[in-house]
mmCIF file of C-alpha atoms and ligand atoms in Angstrom:
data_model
loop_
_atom_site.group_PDB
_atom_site.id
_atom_site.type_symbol
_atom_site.label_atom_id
_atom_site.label_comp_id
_atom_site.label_asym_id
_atom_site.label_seq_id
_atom_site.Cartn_x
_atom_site.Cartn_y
_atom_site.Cartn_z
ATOM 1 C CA UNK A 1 -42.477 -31.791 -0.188
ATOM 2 C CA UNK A 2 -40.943 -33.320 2.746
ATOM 3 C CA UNK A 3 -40.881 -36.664 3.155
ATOM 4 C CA UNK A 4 -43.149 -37.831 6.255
ATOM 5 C CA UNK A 5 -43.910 -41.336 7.153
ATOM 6 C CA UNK A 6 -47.008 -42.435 8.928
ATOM 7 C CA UNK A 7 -47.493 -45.821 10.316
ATOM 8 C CA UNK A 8 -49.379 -47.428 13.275
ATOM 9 C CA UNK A 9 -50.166 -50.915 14.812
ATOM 10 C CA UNK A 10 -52.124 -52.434 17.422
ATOM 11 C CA UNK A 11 -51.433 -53.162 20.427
ATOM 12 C CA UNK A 12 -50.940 -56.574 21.671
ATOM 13 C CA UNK A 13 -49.084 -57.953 24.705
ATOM 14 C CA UNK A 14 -46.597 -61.649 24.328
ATOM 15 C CA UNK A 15 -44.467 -59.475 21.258
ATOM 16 C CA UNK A 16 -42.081 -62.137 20.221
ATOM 17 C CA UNK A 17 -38.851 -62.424 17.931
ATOM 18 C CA UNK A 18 -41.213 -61.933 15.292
ATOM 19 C CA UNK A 19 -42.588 -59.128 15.851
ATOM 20 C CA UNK A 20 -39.447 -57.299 16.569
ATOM 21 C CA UNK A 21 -37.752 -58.477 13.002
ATOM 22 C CA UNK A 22 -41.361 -58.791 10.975
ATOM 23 C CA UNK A 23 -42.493 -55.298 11.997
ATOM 24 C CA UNK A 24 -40.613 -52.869 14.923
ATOM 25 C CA UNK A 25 -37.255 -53.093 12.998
ATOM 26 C CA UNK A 26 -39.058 -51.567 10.182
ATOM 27 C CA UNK A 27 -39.622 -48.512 11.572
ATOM 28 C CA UNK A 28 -36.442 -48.248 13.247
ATOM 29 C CA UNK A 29 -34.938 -48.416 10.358
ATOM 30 C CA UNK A 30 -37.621 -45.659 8.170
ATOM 31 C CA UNK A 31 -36.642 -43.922 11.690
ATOM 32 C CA UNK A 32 -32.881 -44.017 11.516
ATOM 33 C CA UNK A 33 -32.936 -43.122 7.575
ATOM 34 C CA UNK A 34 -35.534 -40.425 7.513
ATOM 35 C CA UNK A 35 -34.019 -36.935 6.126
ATOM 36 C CA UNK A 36 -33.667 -34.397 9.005
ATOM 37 C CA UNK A 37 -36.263 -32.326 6.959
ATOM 38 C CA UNK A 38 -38.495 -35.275 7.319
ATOM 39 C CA UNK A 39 -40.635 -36.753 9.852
ATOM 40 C CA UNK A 40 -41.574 -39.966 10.688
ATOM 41 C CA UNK A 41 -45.076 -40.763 12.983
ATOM 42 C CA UNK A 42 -46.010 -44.082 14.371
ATOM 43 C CA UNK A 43 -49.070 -44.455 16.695
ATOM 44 C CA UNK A 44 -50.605 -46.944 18.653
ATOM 45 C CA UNK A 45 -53.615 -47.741 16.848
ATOM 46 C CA UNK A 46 -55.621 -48.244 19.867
ATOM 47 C CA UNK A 47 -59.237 -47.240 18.475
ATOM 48 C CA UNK A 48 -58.464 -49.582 15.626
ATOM 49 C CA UNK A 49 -57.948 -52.509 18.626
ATOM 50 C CA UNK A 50 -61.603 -52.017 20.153
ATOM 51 C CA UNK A 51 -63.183 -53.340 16.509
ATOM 52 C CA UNK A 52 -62.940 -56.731 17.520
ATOM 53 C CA UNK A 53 -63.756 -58.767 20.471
ATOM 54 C CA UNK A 54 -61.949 -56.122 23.273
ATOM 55 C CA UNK A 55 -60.936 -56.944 27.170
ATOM 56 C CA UNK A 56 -60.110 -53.537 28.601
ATOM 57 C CA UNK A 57 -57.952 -54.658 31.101
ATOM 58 C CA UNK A 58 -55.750 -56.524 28.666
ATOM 59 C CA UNK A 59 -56.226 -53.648 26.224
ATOM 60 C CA UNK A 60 -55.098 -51.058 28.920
ATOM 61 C CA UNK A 61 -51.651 -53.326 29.822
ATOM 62 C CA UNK A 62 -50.657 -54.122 26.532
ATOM 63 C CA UNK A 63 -50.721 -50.117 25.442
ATOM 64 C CA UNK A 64 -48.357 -49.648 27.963
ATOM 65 C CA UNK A 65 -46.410 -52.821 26.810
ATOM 66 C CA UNK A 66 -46.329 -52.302 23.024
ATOM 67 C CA UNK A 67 -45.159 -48.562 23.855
ATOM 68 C CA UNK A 68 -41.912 -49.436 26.058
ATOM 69 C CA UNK A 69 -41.457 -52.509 23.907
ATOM 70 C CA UNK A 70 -41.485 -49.876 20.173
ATOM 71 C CA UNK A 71 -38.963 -47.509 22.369
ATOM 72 C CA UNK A 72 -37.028 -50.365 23.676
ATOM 73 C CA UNK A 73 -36.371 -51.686 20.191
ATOM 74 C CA UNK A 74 -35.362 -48.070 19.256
ATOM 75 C CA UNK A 75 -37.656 -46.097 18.900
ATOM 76 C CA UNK A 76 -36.266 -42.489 19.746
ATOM 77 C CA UNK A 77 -39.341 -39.946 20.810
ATOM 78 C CA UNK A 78 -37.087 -37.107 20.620
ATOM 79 C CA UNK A 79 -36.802 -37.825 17.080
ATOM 80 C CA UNK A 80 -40.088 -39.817 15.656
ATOM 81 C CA UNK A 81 -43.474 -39.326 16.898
ATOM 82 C CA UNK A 82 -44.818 -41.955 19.029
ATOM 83 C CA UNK A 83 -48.186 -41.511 20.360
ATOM 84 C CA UNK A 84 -51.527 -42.936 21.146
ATOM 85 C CA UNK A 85 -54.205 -42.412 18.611
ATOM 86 C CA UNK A 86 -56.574 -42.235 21.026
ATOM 87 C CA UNK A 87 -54.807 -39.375 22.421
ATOM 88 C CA UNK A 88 -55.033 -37.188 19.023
ATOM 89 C CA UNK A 89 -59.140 -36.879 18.914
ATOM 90 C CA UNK A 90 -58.723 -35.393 15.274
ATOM 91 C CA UNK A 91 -58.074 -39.202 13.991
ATOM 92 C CA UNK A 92 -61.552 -40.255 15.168
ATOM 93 C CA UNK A 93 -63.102 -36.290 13.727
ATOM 94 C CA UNK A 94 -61.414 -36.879 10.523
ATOM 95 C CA UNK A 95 -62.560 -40.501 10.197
ATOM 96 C CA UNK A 96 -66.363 -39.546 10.875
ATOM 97 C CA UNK A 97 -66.006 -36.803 8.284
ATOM 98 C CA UNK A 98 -64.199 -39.152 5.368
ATOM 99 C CA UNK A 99 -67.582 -41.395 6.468
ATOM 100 C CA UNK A 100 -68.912 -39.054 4.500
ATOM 101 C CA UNK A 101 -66.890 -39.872 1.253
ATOM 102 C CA UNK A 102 -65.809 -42.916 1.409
ATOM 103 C CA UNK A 103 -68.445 -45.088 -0.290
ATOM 104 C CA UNK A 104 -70.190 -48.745 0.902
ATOM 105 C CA UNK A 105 -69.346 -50.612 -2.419
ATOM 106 C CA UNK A 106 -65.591 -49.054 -2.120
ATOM 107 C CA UNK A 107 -65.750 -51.287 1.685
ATOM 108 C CA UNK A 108 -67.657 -54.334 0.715
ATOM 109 C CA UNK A 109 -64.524 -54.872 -1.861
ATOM 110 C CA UNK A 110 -62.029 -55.017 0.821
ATOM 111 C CA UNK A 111 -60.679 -58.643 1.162
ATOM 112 C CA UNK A 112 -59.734 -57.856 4.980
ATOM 113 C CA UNK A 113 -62.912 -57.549 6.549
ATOM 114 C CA UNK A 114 -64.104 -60.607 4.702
ATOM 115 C CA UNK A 115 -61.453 -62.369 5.951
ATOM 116 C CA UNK A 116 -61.593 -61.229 9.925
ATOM 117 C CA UNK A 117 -65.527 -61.253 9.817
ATOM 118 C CA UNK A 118 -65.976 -65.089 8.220
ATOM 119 C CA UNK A 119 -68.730 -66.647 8.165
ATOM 120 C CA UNK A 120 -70.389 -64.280 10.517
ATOM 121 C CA UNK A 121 -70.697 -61.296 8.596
ATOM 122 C CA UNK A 122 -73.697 -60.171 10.117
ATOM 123 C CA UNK A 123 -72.639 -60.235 13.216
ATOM 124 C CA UNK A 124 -69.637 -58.080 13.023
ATOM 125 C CA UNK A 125 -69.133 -54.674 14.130
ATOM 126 C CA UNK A 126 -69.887 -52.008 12.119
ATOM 127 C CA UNK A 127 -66.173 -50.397 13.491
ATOM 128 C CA UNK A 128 -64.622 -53.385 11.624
ATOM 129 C CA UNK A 129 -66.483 -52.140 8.343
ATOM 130 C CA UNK A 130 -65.364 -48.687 8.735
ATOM 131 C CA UNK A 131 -61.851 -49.400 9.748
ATOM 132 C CA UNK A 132 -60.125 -48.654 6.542
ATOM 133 C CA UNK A 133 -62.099 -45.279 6.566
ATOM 134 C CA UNK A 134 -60.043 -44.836 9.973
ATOM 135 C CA UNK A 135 -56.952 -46.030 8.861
ATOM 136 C CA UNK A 136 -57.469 -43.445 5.679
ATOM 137 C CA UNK A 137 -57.898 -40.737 8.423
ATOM 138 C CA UNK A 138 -54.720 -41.935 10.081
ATOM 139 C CA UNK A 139 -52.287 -40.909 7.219
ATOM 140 C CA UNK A 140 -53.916 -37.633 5.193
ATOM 141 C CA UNK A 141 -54.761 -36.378 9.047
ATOM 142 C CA UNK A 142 -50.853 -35.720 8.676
ATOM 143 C CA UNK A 143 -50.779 -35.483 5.136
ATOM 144 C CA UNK A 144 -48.195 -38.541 4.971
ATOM 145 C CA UNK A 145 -45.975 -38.429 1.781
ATOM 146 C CA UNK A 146 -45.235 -42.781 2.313
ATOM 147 C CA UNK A 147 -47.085 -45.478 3.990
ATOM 148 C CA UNK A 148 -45.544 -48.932 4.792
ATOM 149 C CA UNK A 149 -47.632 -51.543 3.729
ATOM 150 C CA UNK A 150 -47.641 -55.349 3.627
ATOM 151 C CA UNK A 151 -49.200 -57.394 1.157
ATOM 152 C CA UNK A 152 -52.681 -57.481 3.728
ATOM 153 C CA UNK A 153 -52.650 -53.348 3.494
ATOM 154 C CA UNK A 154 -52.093 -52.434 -0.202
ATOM 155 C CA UNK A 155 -55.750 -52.529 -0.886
ATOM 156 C CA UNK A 156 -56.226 -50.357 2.341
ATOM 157 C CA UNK A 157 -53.883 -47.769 0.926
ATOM 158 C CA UNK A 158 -55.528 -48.013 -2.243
ATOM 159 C CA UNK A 159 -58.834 -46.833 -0.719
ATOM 160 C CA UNK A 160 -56.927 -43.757 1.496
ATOM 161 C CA UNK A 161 -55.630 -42.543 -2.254
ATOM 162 C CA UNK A 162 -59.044 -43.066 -3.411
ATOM 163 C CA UNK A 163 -60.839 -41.211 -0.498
ATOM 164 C CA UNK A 164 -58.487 -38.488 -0.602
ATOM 165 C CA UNK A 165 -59.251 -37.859 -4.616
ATOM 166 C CA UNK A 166 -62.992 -38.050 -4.027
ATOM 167 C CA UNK A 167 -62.966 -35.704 -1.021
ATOM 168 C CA UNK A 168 -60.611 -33.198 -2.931
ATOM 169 C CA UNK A 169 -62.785 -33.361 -5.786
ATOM 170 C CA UNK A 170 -66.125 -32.961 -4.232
ATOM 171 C CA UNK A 171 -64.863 -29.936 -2.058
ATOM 172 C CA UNK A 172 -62.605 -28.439 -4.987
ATOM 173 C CA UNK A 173 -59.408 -28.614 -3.040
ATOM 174 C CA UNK A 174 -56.190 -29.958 -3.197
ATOM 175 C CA UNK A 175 -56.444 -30.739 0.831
ATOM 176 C CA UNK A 176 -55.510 -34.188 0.913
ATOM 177 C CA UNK A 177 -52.173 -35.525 0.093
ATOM 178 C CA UNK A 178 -52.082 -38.865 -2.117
ATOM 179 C CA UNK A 179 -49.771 -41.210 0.044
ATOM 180 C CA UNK A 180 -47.218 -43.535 -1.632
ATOM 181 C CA UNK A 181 -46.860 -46.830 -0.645
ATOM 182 C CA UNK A 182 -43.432 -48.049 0.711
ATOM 183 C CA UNK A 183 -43.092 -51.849 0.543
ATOM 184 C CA UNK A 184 -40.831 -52.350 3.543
ATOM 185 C CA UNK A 185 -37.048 -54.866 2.336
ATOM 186 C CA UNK A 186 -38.902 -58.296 2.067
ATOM 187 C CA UNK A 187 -39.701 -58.594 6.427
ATOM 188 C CA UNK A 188 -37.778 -61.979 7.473
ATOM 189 C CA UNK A 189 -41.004 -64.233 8.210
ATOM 190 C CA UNK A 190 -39.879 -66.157 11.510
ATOM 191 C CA UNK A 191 -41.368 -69.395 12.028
ATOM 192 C CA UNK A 192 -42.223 -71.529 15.315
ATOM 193 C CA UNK A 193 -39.305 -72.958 16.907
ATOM 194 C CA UNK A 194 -41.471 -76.155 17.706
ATOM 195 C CA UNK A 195 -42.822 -76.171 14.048
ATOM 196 C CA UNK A 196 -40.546 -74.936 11.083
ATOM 197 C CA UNK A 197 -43.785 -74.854 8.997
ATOM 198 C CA UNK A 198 -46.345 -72.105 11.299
ATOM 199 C CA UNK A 199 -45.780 -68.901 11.654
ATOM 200 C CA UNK A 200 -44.095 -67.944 15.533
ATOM 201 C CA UNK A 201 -47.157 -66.316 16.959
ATOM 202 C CA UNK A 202 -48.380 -64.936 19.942
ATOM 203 C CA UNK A 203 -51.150 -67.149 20.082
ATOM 204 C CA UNK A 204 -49.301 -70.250 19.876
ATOM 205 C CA UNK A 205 -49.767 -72.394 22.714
ATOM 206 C CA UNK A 206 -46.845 -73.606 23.161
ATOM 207 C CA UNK A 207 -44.655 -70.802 25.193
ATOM 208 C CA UNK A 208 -41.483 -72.777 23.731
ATOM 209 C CA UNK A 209 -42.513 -71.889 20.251
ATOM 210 C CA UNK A 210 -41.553 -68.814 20.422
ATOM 211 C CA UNK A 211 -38.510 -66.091 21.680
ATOM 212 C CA UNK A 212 -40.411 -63.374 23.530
ATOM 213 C CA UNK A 213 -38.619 -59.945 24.273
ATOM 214 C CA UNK A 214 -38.973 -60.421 27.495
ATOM 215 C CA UNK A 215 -37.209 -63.730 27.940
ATOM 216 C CA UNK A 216 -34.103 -63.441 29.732
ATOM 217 C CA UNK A 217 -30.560 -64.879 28.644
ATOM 218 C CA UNK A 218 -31.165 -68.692 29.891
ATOM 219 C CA UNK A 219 -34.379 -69.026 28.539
ATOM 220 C CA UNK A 220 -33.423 -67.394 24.911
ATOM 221 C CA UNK A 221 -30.391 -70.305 24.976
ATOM 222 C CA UNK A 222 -32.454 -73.144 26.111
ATOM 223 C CA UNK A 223 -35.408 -72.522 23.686
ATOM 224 C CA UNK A 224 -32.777 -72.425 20.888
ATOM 225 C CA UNK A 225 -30.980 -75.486 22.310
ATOM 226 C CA UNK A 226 -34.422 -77.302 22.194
ATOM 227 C CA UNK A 227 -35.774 -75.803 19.245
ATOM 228 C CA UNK A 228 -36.735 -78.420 16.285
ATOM 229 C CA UNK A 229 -33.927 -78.921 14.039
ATOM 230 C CA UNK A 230 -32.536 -82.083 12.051
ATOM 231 C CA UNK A 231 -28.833 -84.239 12.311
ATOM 232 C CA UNK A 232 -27.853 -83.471 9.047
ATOM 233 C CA UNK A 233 -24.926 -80.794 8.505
ATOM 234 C CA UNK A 234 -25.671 -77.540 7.138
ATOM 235 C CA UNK A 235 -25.427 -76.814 3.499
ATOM 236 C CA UNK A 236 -23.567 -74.244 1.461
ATOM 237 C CA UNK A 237 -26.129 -72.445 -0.196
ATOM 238 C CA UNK A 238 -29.841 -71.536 1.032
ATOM 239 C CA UNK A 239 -31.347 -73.152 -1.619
ATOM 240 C CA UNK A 240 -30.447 -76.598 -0.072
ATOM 241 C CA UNK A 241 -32.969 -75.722 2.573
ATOM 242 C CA UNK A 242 -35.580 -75.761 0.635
ATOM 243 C CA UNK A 243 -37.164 -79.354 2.149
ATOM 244 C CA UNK A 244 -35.717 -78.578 5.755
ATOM 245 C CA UNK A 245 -37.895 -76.062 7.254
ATOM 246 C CA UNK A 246 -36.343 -76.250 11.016
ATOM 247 C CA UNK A 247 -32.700 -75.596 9.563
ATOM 248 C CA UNK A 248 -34.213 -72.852 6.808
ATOM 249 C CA UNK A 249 -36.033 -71.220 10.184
ATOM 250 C CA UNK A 250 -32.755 -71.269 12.696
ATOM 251 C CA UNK A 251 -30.288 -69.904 9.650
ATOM 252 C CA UNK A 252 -33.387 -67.254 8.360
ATOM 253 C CA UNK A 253 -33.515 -66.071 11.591
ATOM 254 C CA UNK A 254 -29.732 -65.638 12.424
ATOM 255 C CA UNK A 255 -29.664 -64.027 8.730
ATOM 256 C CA UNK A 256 -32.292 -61.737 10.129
ATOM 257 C CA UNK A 257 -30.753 -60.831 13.453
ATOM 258 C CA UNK A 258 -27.557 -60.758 11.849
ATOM 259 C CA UNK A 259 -29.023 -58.224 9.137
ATOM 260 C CA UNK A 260 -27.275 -60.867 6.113
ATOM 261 C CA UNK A 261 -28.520 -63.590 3.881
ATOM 262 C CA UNK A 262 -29.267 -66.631 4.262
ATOM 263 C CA UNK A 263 -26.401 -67.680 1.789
ATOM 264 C CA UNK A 264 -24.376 -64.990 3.769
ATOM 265 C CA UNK A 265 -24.649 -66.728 6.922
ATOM 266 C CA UNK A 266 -24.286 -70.633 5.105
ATOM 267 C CA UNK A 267 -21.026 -69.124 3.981
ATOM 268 C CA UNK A 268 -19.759 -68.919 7.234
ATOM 269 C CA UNK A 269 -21.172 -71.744 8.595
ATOM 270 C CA UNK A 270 -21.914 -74.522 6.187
ATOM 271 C CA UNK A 271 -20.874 -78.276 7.325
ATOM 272 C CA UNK A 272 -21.670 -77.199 10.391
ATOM 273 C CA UNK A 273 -24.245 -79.530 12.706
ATOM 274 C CA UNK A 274 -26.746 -78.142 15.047
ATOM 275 C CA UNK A 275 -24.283 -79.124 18.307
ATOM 276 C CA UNK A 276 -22.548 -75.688 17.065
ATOM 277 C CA UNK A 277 -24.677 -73.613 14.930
ATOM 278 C CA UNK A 278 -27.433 -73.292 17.848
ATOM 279 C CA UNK A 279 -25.502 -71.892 20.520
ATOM 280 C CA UNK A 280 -23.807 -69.692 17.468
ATOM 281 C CA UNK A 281 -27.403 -68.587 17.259
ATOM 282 C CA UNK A 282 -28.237 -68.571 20.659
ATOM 283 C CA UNK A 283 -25.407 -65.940 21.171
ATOM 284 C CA UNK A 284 -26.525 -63.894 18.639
ATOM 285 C CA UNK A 285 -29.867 -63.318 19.358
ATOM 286 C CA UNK A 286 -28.551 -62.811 23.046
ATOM 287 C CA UNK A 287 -26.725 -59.774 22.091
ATOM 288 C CA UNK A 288 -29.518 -58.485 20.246
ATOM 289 C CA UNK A 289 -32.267 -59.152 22.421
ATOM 290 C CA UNK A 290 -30.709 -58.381 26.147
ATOM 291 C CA UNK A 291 -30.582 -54.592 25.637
ATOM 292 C CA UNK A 292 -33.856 -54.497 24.162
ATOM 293 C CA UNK A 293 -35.338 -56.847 27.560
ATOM 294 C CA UNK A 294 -33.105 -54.275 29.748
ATOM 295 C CA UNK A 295 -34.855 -51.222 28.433
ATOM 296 C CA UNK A 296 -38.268 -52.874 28.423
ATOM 297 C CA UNK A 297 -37.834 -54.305 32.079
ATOM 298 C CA UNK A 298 -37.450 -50.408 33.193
ATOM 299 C CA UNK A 299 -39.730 -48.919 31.284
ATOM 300 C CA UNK A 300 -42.202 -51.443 33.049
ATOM 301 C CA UNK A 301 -41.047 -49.964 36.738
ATOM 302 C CA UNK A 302 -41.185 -46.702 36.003
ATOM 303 C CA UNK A 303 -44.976 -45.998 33.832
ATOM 304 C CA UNK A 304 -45.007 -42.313 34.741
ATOM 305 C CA UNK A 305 -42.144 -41.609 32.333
ATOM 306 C CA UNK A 306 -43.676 -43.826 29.743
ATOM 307 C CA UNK A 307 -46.937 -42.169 30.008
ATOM 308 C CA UNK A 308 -44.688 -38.893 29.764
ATOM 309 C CA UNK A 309 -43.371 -39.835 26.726
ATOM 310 C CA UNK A 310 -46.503 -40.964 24.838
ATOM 311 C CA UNK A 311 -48.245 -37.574 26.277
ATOM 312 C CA UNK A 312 -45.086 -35.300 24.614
ATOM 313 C CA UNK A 313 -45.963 -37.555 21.459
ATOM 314 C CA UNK A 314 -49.671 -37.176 21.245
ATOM 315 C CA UNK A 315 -48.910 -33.177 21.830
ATOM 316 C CA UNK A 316 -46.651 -32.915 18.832
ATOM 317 C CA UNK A 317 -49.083 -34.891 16.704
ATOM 318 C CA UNK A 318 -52.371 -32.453 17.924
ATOM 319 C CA UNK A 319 -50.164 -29.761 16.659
ATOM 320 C CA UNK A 320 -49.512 -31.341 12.944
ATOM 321 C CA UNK A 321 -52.976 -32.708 12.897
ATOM 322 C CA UNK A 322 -54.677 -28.941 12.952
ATOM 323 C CA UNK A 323 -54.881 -27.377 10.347
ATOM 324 C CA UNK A 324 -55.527 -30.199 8.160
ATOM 325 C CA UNK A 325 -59.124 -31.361 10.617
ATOM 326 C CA UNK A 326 -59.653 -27.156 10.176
ATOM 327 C CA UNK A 327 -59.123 -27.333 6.666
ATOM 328 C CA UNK A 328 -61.621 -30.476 6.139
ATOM 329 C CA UNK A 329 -64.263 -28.707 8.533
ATOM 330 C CA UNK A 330 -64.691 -25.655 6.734
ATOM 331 C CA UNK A 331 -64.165 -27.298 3.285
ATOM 332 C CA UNK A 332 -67.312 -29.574 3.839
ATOM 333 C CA UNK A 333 -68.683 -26.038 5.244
ATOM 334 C CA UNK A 334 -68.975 -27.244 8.744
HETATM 335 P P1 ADP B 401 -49.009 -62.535 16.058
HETATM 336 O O1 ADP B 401 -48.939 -63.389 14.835
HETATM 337 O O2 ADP B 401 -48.041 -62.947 17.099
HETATM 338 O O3 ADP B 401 -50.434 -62.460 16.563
HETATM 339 P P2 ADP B 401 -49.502 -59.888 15.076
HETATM 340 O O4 ADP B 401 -50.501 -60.438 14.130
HETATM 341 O O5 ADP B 401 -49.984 -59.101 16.235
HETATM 342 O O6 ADP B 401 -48.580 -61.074 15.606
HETATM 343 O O7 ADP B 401 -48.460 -59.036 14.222
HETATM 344 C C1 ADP B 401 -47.910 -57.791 14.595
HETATM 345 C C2 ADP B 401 -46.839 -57.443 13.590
HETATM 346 O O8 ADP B 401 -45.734 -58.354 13.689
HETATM 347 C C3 ADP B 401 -47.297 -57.539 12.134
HETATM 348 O O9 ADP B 401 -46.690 -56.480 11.402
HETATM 349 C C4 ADP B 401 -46.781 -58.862 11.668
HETATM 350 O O10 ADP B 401 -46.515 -58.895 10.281
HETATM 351 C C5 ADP B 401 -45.490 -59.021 12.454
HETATM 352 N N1 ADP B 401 -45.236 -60.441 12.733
HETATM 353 C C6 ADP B 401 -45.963 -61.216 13.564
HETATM 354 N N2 ADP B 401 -45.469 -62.460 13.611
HETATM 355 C C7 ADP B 401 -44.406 -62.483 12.773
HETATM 356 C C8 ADP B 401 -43.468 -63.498 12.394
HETATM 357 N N3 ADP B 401 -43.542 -64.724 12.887
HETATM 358 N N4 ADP B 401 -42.488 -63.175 11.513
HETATM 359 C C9 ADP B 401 -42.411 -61.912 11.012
HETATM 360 N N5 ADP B 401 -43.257 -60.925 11.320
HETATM 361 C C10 ADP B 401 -44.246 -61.186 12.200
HETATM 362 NA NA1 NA B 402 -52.210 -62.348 14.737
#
């Protein structure tokens, strides 16, 4: 079987450094190594995003920011499939349908929706419940082969392979593909540049915490400049780091940018201070980030040929998606 890769995430305005080297890279890179027998779909997972507390205005923007950002990063729509879910109806059809399988002690096991409902369990909506049943939908709607997951999704997976079996065995078919898990190279975990020790978020406060892809030349350079660091010299090996989480941060994330090791990049620069090493940085995540900010910046004036783009997308996937939704209709004799 060809190999096809499905993978989607939500969409959230403020993407940061982080986001680009934690997550987007990922999929340019499944992207850029996918077999030319293969195919490779990643959606917006914009019916996942109304689950929780939702503004529609903000929802509405950041779509249309998360999509130019993905293509800016390198994201090729002639070559993967980038689309809306919302746009492909069968993901919402096949998810009401696997309601039908999927079991409610198989979803009060999964640690997630503890986690994001808390202490108010009650009051949580019943679309946060039943989100891995969607997610589930997501992939055997295209009858994925591979699924990148985190640590936070494995369980998630877990319950797609299960679903899958259950509805195959119940109808007597082999509809559903099992999807494999692909556990992405170890994602380079960028931390605040305010705080070597929390994780460089969106939701930070502080705007100087973080390198967001739409930050121009000067303001990449001065946040590095002012970044926490320390006076000591840099070591020759990472694990020398190991009590200096500003220096481990600045060298992780020029590894990262630089696509090397840590101990790569110490190799190079070791008894170096921070005087030289930041604007070495500062540099480097200039030429990374500046084409990416270009792309983004006219993708942002010109919304017609994003919306072009994601509408070509969401076409291709209807046409992948149908016979699989046909198939699960008539197997459950609907
Ligand atoms: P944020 O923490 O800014 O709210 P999200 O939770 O929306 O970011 O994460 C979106 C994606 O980006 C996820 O795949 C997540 O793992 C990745 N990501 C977010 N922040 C970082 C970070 N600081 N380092 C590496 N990856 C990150
Ligand atoms: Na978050």
């Amino acid at each position: 079987m060809a190999m096809r890769i499905v993978s989607g995430i939500q969409p959230t305005g403020n993407l940061h450094l982080g986001n680009y080297l934690g997550a987007i890279r990922n999929w340019v890179r499944m992207q850029d190594e996918m077999p030319a027998d293969g195919e490779c779909l990643f959606f917006l997972a914009d019916l996942h995003a109304i689950t929780v507390h939702n503004d529609p205005a903000m929802l509405a923007a950041n779509i249309r920011e998360m999509a130019a950002t993905i293509i800016a990063c390198g994201i090729d729509p002639a070559r993967a499939i980038l689309f809306r879910q919302r746009h492909v109806p069968a993901h919402a059809e096949l998810s009401w349908l696997l309601n039908g399988t999927a079991r409610i002690g198989w979803l009060n096991r999964m640690t997630q929706f503890k986690e994001k409902s808390g202490k108010n369990r009650e009051g949580a909506s019943v679309g946060l419940f039943a989100y891995p049943v969607l997610q589930a939908a997501d992939v055997l709607l295209y009858q994925a082969t591979h699924v990148p997951v985190g640590d936070d999704q494995k369980q998630h997976l877990e319950l797609a392979r299960d679903i899958a079996t259950k509805f195959n065995a119940d109808t007597g078919t082999d509809l559903f593909t099992l999807p494999d898990p692909i556990i992405p190279p170890a994602a380079a975990r960028i931390m605040s540049l305010r705080d070597g020790t929390a994780k460089m978020s969106k939701s930070d406060p502080s705007d100087a915490s973080r390198i967001a892809l739409t930050d121009d030349a000067d303001t990449i350079a001065a946040k590095i400049r002012k970044a926490k660091s320390d006076a000591d010299a840099l070591p020759a090996t990472a694990a020398e780091l190991a009590d200096r989480p500003e220096a481990r941060n600045l060298v992780g994330i020029y590894a990262a940018l630089a696509g090397v090791t840590p101990d790569q990049v110490l190799a190079t620069h070791a008894g170096q201070g921070f005087g030289s090493f930041k604007p070495a940085l500062a540099d480097l995540a200039v030429e990374t980030l500046s084409p990416i900010r270009d792309r983004l910046l006219t993708f942002r004036a010109d919304p017609a040929e994003l919306d072009r783009l994601l509408a070509d997308g969401a076409a291709r996937a209807r046409t992948l998606a149908a016979p699989t939704l046909a198939a699960a209709y008539s197997a459950l004799g609907l």
